CSV table of C-alpha atoms in Angstrom, one decimal:
chain,number,residue,atom,x,y,z
Z,1,MET,CA,-28.0,-39.7,-40.8
Z,2,ALA,CA,-24.4,-40.4,-39.8
Z,3,GLU,CA,-23.2,-43.9,-40.6
Z,4,PHE,CA,-22.3,-46.6,-38.2
Z,5,GLU,CA,-18.8,-47.7,-39.3
Z,6,ALA,CA,-19.5,-51.2,-40.6
Z,7,LYS,CA,-15.8,-51.8,-41.3
Z,8,GLU,CA,-13.6,-54.7,-40.2
Z,9,GLN,CA,-12.8,-54.5,-36.5
Z,10,ARG,CA,-10.0,-56.3,-34.8
Z,11,VAL,CA,-10.9,-56.8,-31.1
Z,12,VAL,CA,-8.3,-58.4,-28.7
Z,13,VAL,CA,-9.9,-60.2,-25.8
Z,14,ALA,CA,-7.5,-61.0,-23.0
Z,15,VAL,CA,-8.4,-64.4,-21.5
Z,16,ASP,CA,-7.1,-66.3,-18.5
Z,17,GLU,CA,-8.2,-68.8,-15.9
Z,18,SER,CA,-10.6,-66.4,-14.3
Z,19,GLU,CA,-14.4,-66.3,-14.5
Z,20,GLU,CA,-14.0,-62.5,-15.0
Z,21,SER,CA,-12.3,-62.9,-18.4
Z,22,MET,CA,-14.8,-65.5,-19.6
Z,23,TYR,CA,-17.6,-63.1,-18.6
Z,24,ALA,CA,-15.9,-60.3,-20.4
Z,25,LEU,CA,-15.7,-62.5,-23.6
Z,26,SER,CA,-19.4,-63.4,-23.3
Z,27,TRP,CA,-20.5,-59.8,-22.6
Z,28,CYS,CA,-18.5,-58.6,-25.6
Z,29,LEU,CA,-20.1,-61.2,-27.9
Z,30,ARG,CA,-23.6,-60.4,-26.7
Z,31,ASN,CA,-23.3,-56.6,-26.7
Z,32,LEU,CA,-20.5,-55.3,-28.9
Z,33,ILE,CA,-20.4,-57.5,-31.9
Z,34,SER,CA,-23.1,-56.4,-34.2
Z,35,PRO,CA,-24.1,-58.5,-37.2
Z,36,ASP,CA,-23.2,-55.5,-39.4
Z,37,THR,CA,-19.6,-55.5,-38.5
Z,38,GLN,CA,-16.9,-57.8,-39.8
Z,39,THR,CA,-15.2,-58.7,-36.6
Z,40,THR,CA,-12.1,-60.7,-35.9
Z,41,LEU,CA,-11.8,-61.6,-32.2
Z,42,ILE,CA,-8.3,-62.3,-31.1
Z,43,LEU,CA,-8.2,-64.3,-28.0
Z,44,LEU,CA,-5.0,-63.6,-26.1
Z,45,TYR,CA,-3.7,-65.7,-23.3
Z,46,ALA,CA,-0.4,-64.8,-21.5
Z,47,LYS,CA,1.2,-67.8,-19.9
Z,48,PRO,CA,3.7,-67.2,-17.1
Z,49,PRO,CA,7.4,-66.9,-18.2
Z,50,PRO,CA,9.4,-70.1,-18.1
Z,51,PRO,CA,10.7,-71.0,-14.6
Z,52,LEU,CA,14.1,-69.6,-13.6
Z,53,TYR,CA,16.7,-72.2,-12.7
Z,54,SER,CA,20.4,-72.4,-12.3
Z,55,SER,CA,22.5,-74.7,-14.4
Z,56,LEU,CA,25.8,-73.0,-13.7
Z,57,ASP,CA,26.7,-75.7,-11.2
Z,58,GLY,CA,25.5,-79.3,-11.6
Z,59,THR,CA,25.1,-79.6,-7.8
Z,60,HIS,CA,22.5,-76.8,-7.7
Z,61,ASP,CA,20.5,-77.9,-10.6
Z,62,PHE,CA,17.6,-78.8,-8.4
Z,63,PHE,CA,15.0,-78.2,-11.1
Z,64,SER,CA,15.8,-81.3,-13.2
Z,65,GLY,CA,14.9,-81.6,-16.8
Z,66,ASP,CA,11.9,-83.7,-15.9
Z,67,VAL,CA,10.5,-81.1,-13.5
Z,68,ILE,CA,11.0,-78.3,-16.1
Z,69,ALA,CA,9.3,-80.4,-18.8
Z,70,ALA,CA,6.4,-81.1,-16.4
Z,71,MET,CA,6.0,-77.4,-15.6
Z,72,GLU,CA,6.1,-76.5,-19.3
Z,73,LYS,CA,3.5,-79.2,-20.0
Z,74,TYR,CA,1.3,-77.9,-17.2
Z,75,SER,CA,1.6,-74.4,-18.6
Z,76,ARG,CA,0.6,-75.6,-22.1
Z,77,ASP,CA,-2.3,-77.6,-20.7
Z,78,LEU,CA,-3.5,-74.5,-18.9
Z,79,ALA,CA,-3.4,-72.5,-22.1
Z,80,ASP,CA,-5.4,-75.2,-23.9
Z,81,SER,CA,-8.0,-75.4,-21.1
Z,82,VAL,CA,-8.5,-71.6,-21.2
Z,83,MET,CA,-8.9,-71.6,-25.0
Z,84,LYS,CA,-11.4,-74.5,-24.8
Z,85,ARG,CA,-13.5,-72.7,-22.3
Z,86,ALA,CA,-13.4,-69.6,-24.5
Z,87,GLU,CA,-14.4,-71.8,-27.5
Z,88,SER,CA,-17.5,-73.0,-25.6
Z,89,ILE,CA,-18.6,-69.4,-25.3
Z,90,TYR,CA,-17.9,-68.1,-28.8
Z,91,LYS,CA,-18.7,-71.2,-30.9
Z,92,ASP,CA,-22.4,-70.2,-31.5
Z,93,TYR,CA,-21.4,-66.9,-32.9
Z,94,THR,CA,-20.9,-68.1,-36.4
Z,95,ASN,CA,-20.4,-64.7,-38.0
Z,96,ILE,CA,-17.3,-63.9,-36.1
Z,97,LYS,CA,-13.8,-64.9,-37.1
Z,98,VAL,CA,-11.7,-66.0,-34.1
Z,99,GLU,CA,-7.9,-66.2,-33.8
Z,100,ARG,CA,-6.0,-67.5,-30.8
Z,101,LYS,CA,-2.7,-66.2,-29.6
Z,102,VAL,CA,-0.7,-67.5,-26.6
Z,103,GLY,CA,2.1,-65.2,-25.4
Z,104,SER,CA,4.7,-65.9,-22.7
Z,105,GLY,CA,5.6,-63.4,-20.0
Z,106,ASP,CA,4.1,-60.9,-17.7
Z,107,ALA,CA,0.4,-60.4,-18.6
Z,108,ARG,CA,0.6,-56.6,-18.7
Z,109,GLU,CA,3.5,-56.7,-21.2
Z,110,VAL,CA,2.2,-59.5,-23.3
Z,111,ILE,CA,-1.2,-57.7,-23.7
Z,112,CYS,CA,0.2,-54.3,-24.4
Z,113,MET,CA,2.7,-55.5,-26.9
Z,114,THR,CA,0.2,-57.7,-28.8
Z,115,VAL,CA,-2.4,-54.9,-29.0
Z,116,LYS,CA,0.3,-52.6,-30.5
Z,117,LYS,CA,1.7,-55.2,-32.9
Z,118,LEU,CA,-1.7,-56.1,-34.2
Z,119,GLY,CA,-2.9,-52.5,-34.5
Z,120,ALA,CA,-6.1,-53.7,-32.6
Z,121,ASP,CA,-9.2,-51.5,-32.7
Z,122,MET,CA,-10.2,-52.4,-29.2
Z,123,LEU,CA,-9.0,-54.3,-26.1
Z,124,VAL,CA,-11.5,-56.1,-23.9
Z,125,MET,CA,-10.6,-57.4,-20.5
Z,126,GLY,CA,-12.1,-58.6,-17.3
Z,127,SER,CA,-11.5,-56.6,-14.1
Z,128,HIS,CA,-10.1,-58.8,-11.4
Z,129,GLY,CA,-11.0,-56.5,-8.6
Z,130,TYR,CA,-7.9,-57.3,-6.6
Z,131,GLY,CA,-7.9,-56.3,-3.0
Z,132,PHE,CA,-6.7,-52.8,-1.9
Z,133,LEU,CA,-3.2,-53.9,-1.0
Z,134,LYS,CA,-2.4,-55.8,-4.1
Z,135,ARG,CA,-3.8,-53.1,-6.3
Z,136,THR,CA,-1.9,-50.5,-4.4
Z,137,VAL,CA,1.4,-52.3,-4.7
Z,138,LEU,CA,1.1,-53.8,-8.2
Z,139,GLY,CA,-1.8,-51.9,-9.8
Z,140,SER,CA,-4.3,-54.0,-11.6
Z,141,VAL,CA,-3.5,-55.5,-15.0
Z,142,SER,CA,-6.5,-53.7,-16.5
Z,143,ASP,CA,-5.5,-50.3,-15.1
Z,144,TYR,CA,-2.0,-50.8,-16.5
Z,145,CYS,CA,-3.3,-51.7,-19.9
Z,146,ALA,CA,-5.8,-48.9,-20.0
Z,147,GLN,CA,-2.9,-46.5,-19.4
Z,148,HIS,CA,-0.5,-48.0,-21.8
Z,149,VAL,CA,-2.3,-49.2,-24.9
Z,150,LYS,CA,-3.4,-46.6,-27.5
Z,151,CYS,CA,-6.7,-48.2,-28.6
Z,152,PRO,CA,-9.9,-48.0,-26.6
Z,153,VAL,CA,-10.0,-50.4,-23.6
Z,154,LEU,CA,-13.2,-52.0,-22.4
Z,155,ILE,CA,-13.1,-53.3,-18.8
Z,156,VAL,CA,-15.9,-55.7,-17.9
Z,157,LYS,CA,-16.7,-56.5,-14.3
Z,158,ARG,CA,-18.5,-59.7,-13.5
Z,159,PRO,CA,-21.7,-59.2,-11.5
Z,160,LYS,CA,-21.4,-60.7,-8.0
Z,161,ASN,CA,-24.6,-62.8,-8.2
H,1,MET,CA,-26.3,-68.8,-34.4
H,2,ALA,CA,-26.3,-66.9,-31.2
H,3,GLU,CA,-28.2,-63.6,-31.2
H,4,PHE,CA,-26.7,-60.2,-30.8
H,5,GLU,CA,-28.7,-58.7,-28.0
H,6,ALA,CA,-30.7,-56.0,-29.8
H,7,LYS,CA,-32.3,-54.7,-26.6
H,8,GLU,CA,-32.4,-51.2,-25.2
H,9,GLN,CA,-29.0,-50.0,-24.0
H,10,ARG,CA,-28.3,-47.1,-21.7
H,11,VAL,CA,-24.8,-45.8,-22.2
H,12,VAL,CA,-23.5,-43.0,-20.0
H,13,VAL,CA,-20.8,-40.9,-21.7
H,14,ALA,CA,-18.8,-38.7,-19.3
H,15,VAL,CA,-18.1,-35.4,-21.0
H,16,ASP,CA,-16.1,-32.4,-19.9
H,17,GLU,CA,-14.0,-29.6,-21.5
H,18,SER,CA,-11.4,-32.0,-22.8
H,19,GLU,CA,-10.8,-33.0,-26.4
H,20,GLU,CA,-10.4,-36.6,-25.0
H,21,SER,CA,-14.0,-36.7,-23.9
H,22,MET,CA,-15.3,-35.4,-27.2
H,23,TYR,CA,-13.2,-38.0,-29.0
H,24,ALA,CA,-14.6,-40.7,-26.7
H,25,LEU,CA,-18.2,-39.6,-27.6
H,26,SER,CA,-17.4,-39.6,-31.3
H,27,TRP,CA,-15.6,-43.0,-31.2
H,28,CYS,CA,-18.6,-44.5,-29.3
H,29,LEU,CA,-21.1,-43.2,-31.9
H,30,ARG,CA,-19.0,-44.4,-34.8
H,31,ASN,CA,-18.1,-47.8,-33.4
H,32,LEU,CA,-20.4,-49.0,-30.7
H,33,ILE,CA,-23.9,-47.8,-31.5
H,34,SER,CA,-25.2,-50.3,-34.1
H,35,PRO,CA,-28.4,-49.4,-36.0
H,36,ASP,CA,-29.9,-52.6,-34.5
H,37,THR,CA,-29.8,-51.4,-31.0
H,38,GLN,CA,-32.1,-49.0,-29.3
H,39,THR,CA,-29.6,-46.8,-27.5
H,40,THR,CA,-30.1,-44.0,-25.1
H,41,LEU,CA,-26.9,-42.0,-24.7
H,42,ILE,CA,-26.8,-40.1,-21.4
H,43,LEU,CA,-24.3,-37.3,-21.6
H,44,LEU,CA,-23.0,-36.6,-18.1
H,45,TYR,CA,-21.1,-33.5,-17.1
H,46,ALA,CA,-19.8,-33.0,-13.6
H,47,LYS,CA,-19.4,-29.3,-12.7
H,48,PRO,CA,-17.1,-28.5,-9.9
H,49,PRO,CA,-18.8,-28.1,-6.5
H,50,PRO,CA,-19.9,-24.6,-5.4
H,51,PRO,CA,-17.0,-22.5,-4.0
H,52,LEU,CA,-16.3,-22.6,-0.3
H,53,TYR,CA,-16.6,-19.4,1.5
H,54,SER,CA,-17.0,-18.2,5.0
H,55,SER,CA,-20.0,-16.2,6.1
H,56,LEU,CA,-19.5,-16.8,9.8
H,57,ASP,CA,-18.0,-13.4,10.2
H,58,GLY,CA,-19.0,-10.5,8.0
H,59,THR,CA,-15.4,-9.2,8.0
H,60,HIS,CA,-14.1,-12.4,6.3
H,61,ASP,CA,-16.8,-12.6,3.8
H,62,PHE,CA,-14.4,-11.8,1.0
H,63,PHE,CA,-16.4,-13.7,-1.7
H,64,SER,CA,-19.2,-11.3,-2.1
H,65,GLY,CA,-22.6,-12.3,-3.4
H,66,ASP,CA,-21.7,-10.8,-6.8
H,67,VAL,CA,-18.5,-12.9,-7.0
H,68,ILE,CA,-20.4,-16.1,-6.1
H,69,ALA,CA,-23.1,-15.3,-8.6
H,70,ALA,CA,-20.5,-14.7,-11.3
H,71,MET,CA,-18.7,-18.0,-10.5
H,72,GLU,CA,-21.9,-19.9,-10.6
H,73,LYS,CA,-22.8,-18.3,-13.9
H,74,TYR,CA,-19.4,-19.2,-15.3
H,75,SER,CA,-19.9,-22.8,-14.2
H,76,ARG,CA,-23.3,-23.0,-15.9
H,77,ASP,CA,-21.9,-21.4,-19.1
H,78,LEU,CA,-19.2,-24.0,-19.1
H,79,ALA,CA,-21.7,-26.9,-18.8
H,80,ASP,CA,-23.7,-25.3,-21.6
H,81,SER,CA,-20.7,-25.0,-23.8
H,82,VAL,CA,-19.6,-28.7,-23.2
H,83,MET,CA,-23.2,-29.9,-24.0
H,84,LYS,CA,-23.2,-27.8,-27.2
H,85,ARG,CA,-19.9,-29.2,-28.4
H,86,ALA,CA,-21.3,-32.7,-27.7
H,87,GLU,CA,-24.5,-31.9,-29.6
H,88,SER,CA,-22.4,-30.9,-32.7
H,89,ILE,CA,-21.0,-34.5,-32.6
H,90,TYR,CA,-24.1,-36.5,-31.9
H,91,LYS,CA,-26.7,-34.5,-33.9
H,92,ASP,CA,-26.3,-36.5,-37.2
H,93,TYR,CA,-27.0,-39.8,-35.4
H,94,THR,CA,-30.7,-39.6,-35.7
H,95,ASN,CA,-31.4,-43.1,-34.4
H,96,ILE,CA,-30.1,-42.4,-31.0
H,97,LYS,CA,-32.0,-40.9,-28.1
H,98,VAL,CA,-29.8,-38.5,-26.1
H,99,GLU,CA,-30.4,-37.2,-22.5
H,100,ARG,CA,-28.2,-34.7,-20.8
H,101,LYS,CA,-27.3,-34.6,-17.1
H,102,VAL,CA,-25.3,-32.1,-15.2
H,103,GLY,CA,-24.1,-33.1,-11.7
H,104,SER,CA,-22.2,-31.1,-9.2
H,105,GLY,CA,-19.2,-32.3,-7.3
H,106,ASP,CA,-16.1,-34.3,-7.7
H,107,ALA,CA,-16.2,-35.9,-11.1
H,108,ARG,CA,-15.3,-39.4,-9.8
H,109,GLU,CA,-18.2,-39.4,-7.4
H,110,VAL,CA,-20.7,-37.8,-9.7
H,111,ILE,CA,-19.9,-40.3,-12.5
H,112,CYS,CA,-20.0,-43.4,-10.2
H,113,MET,CA,-23.2,-42.3,-8.5
H,114,THR,CA,-25.0,-41.5,-11.7
H,115,VAL,CA,-24.1,-44.8,-13.3
H,116,LYS,CA,-25.4,-46.7,-10.3
H,117,LYS,CA,-28.6,-44.6,-10.1
H,118,LEU,CA,-29.4,-45.1,-13.7
H,119,GLY,CA,-28.5,-48.8,-13.8
H,120,ALA,CA,-26.4,-48.0,-16.9
H,121,ASP,CA,-25.3,-50.8,-19.3
H,122,MET,CA,-22.0,-49.1,-20.1
H,123,LEU,CA,-19.9,-46.1,-19.1
H,124,VAL,CA,-17.7,-44.5,-21.8
H,125,MET,CA,-15.0,-42.0,-20.9
H,126,GLY,CA,-11.9,-40.4,-22.3
H,127,SER,CA,-8.5,-41.1,-20.8
H,128,HIS,CA,-6.9,-37.9,-19.8
H,129,GLY,CA,-3.4,-39.4,-19.6
H,130,TYR,CA,-2.4,-37.2,-16.6
H,131,GLY,CA,1.4,-37.2,-16.0
H,132,PHE,CA,3.0,-39.7,-13.7
H,133,LEU,CA,3.0,-37.6,-10.6
H,134,LYS,CA,-0.7,-36.5,-10.7
H,135,ARG,CA,-1.8,-40.0,-11.5
H,136,THR,CA,0.3,-41.4,-8.7
H,137,VAL,CA,-1.1,-39.0,-6.2
H,138,LEU,CA,-4.7,-38.8,-7.3
H,139,GLY,CA,-5.2,-41.7,-9.7
H,140,SER,CA,-7.0,-40.9,-12.9
H,141,VAL,CA,-10.7,-40.4,-13.0
H,142,SER,CA,-11.1,-43.3,-15.5
H,143,ASP,CA,-9.1,-45.7,-13.3
H,144,TYR,CA,-11.2,-44.8,-10.3
H,145,CYS,CA,-14.5,-45.3,-12.2
H,146,ALA,CA,-13.3,-48.5,-13.8
H,147,GLN,CA,-12.7,-49.8,-10.2
H,148,HIS,CA,-15.9,-48.5,-8.7
H,149,VAL,CA,-18.7,-48.9,-11.1
H,150,LYS,CA,-20.3,-52.3,-11.7
H,151,CYS,CA,-21.1,-52.0,-15.4
H,152,PRO,CA,-18.5,-52.3,-18.2
H,153,VAL,CA,-16.3,-49.3,-18.6
H,154,LEU,CA,-14.9,-48.2,-22.0
H,155,ILE,CA,-11.8,-46.0,-21.8
H,156,VAL,CA,-11.0,-44.2,-25.1
H,157,LYS,CA,-7.7,-42.6,-25.6
H,158,ARG,CA,-7.4,-39.9,-28.2
H,159,PRO,CA,-4.7,-40.5,-30.8
H,160,LYS,CA,-1.9,-38.0,-30.6
H,161,ASN,CA,-1.9,-37.0,-34.3
């Protein structure tokens, strides 16, 4: 009988504020991570890039230092909140090693670059199911990643009910 | 500790003439199918729809019965050949139940309809990596299926080397 490969697996799970990404994490833990495998889950959150502002001319500096600091704090708080929600889902799976990574920039680029850099064995993501127009103009993040990363990509859709 | 769900899983693997789909099947057997799960793999091949021909007017009936029979035989032979290649990959995995299904029609529709009808737990497919133009015009089969089926979709890309 052929052997199931019980080697170490590095699985990147892209998480964000959406219910879809939390469902994807939960599905992955329930269905993919066998007790026979040594799995490291890498939770990856991409926070939006820092806000653009002009400081060329003092008179146009309408995003003051305070506002920028507040926006940056909000962004960090959001990342913490996403990671805490994720923790409430994975904390009972004691045989799994979990790492957290927070990148900054466009989610597509952050995800594809991180998967490449880590040499991940699999990428797991939720499917946001954007409407027709947005998907036509921008394409979905999951489609983009499925086309651009080299490892297998699992796209998990959250049931409607 | 939370339990890995060792329930019966129905995994549809879309197979065709491509190396990509055979690699996807092989990757799935090596990495996804744990000995703890009861897995039924459903190998699904979509053969092209029957050729269109006109029999409204005898004079335009340029696809004779012989030609049509030959085309249909070729199509059946191709399906057999794909299933035999798949068998050479899964035959050593003795703990897995395998079913074969051959549908007829556009691959996107055949795959999405079969997944829905069977209530599959997961769909596994290769990524063909069509060139930019073809993907822009038609979209890839895997993108289409990832958007249209409700179960998780795993897209496996074959390494270049």
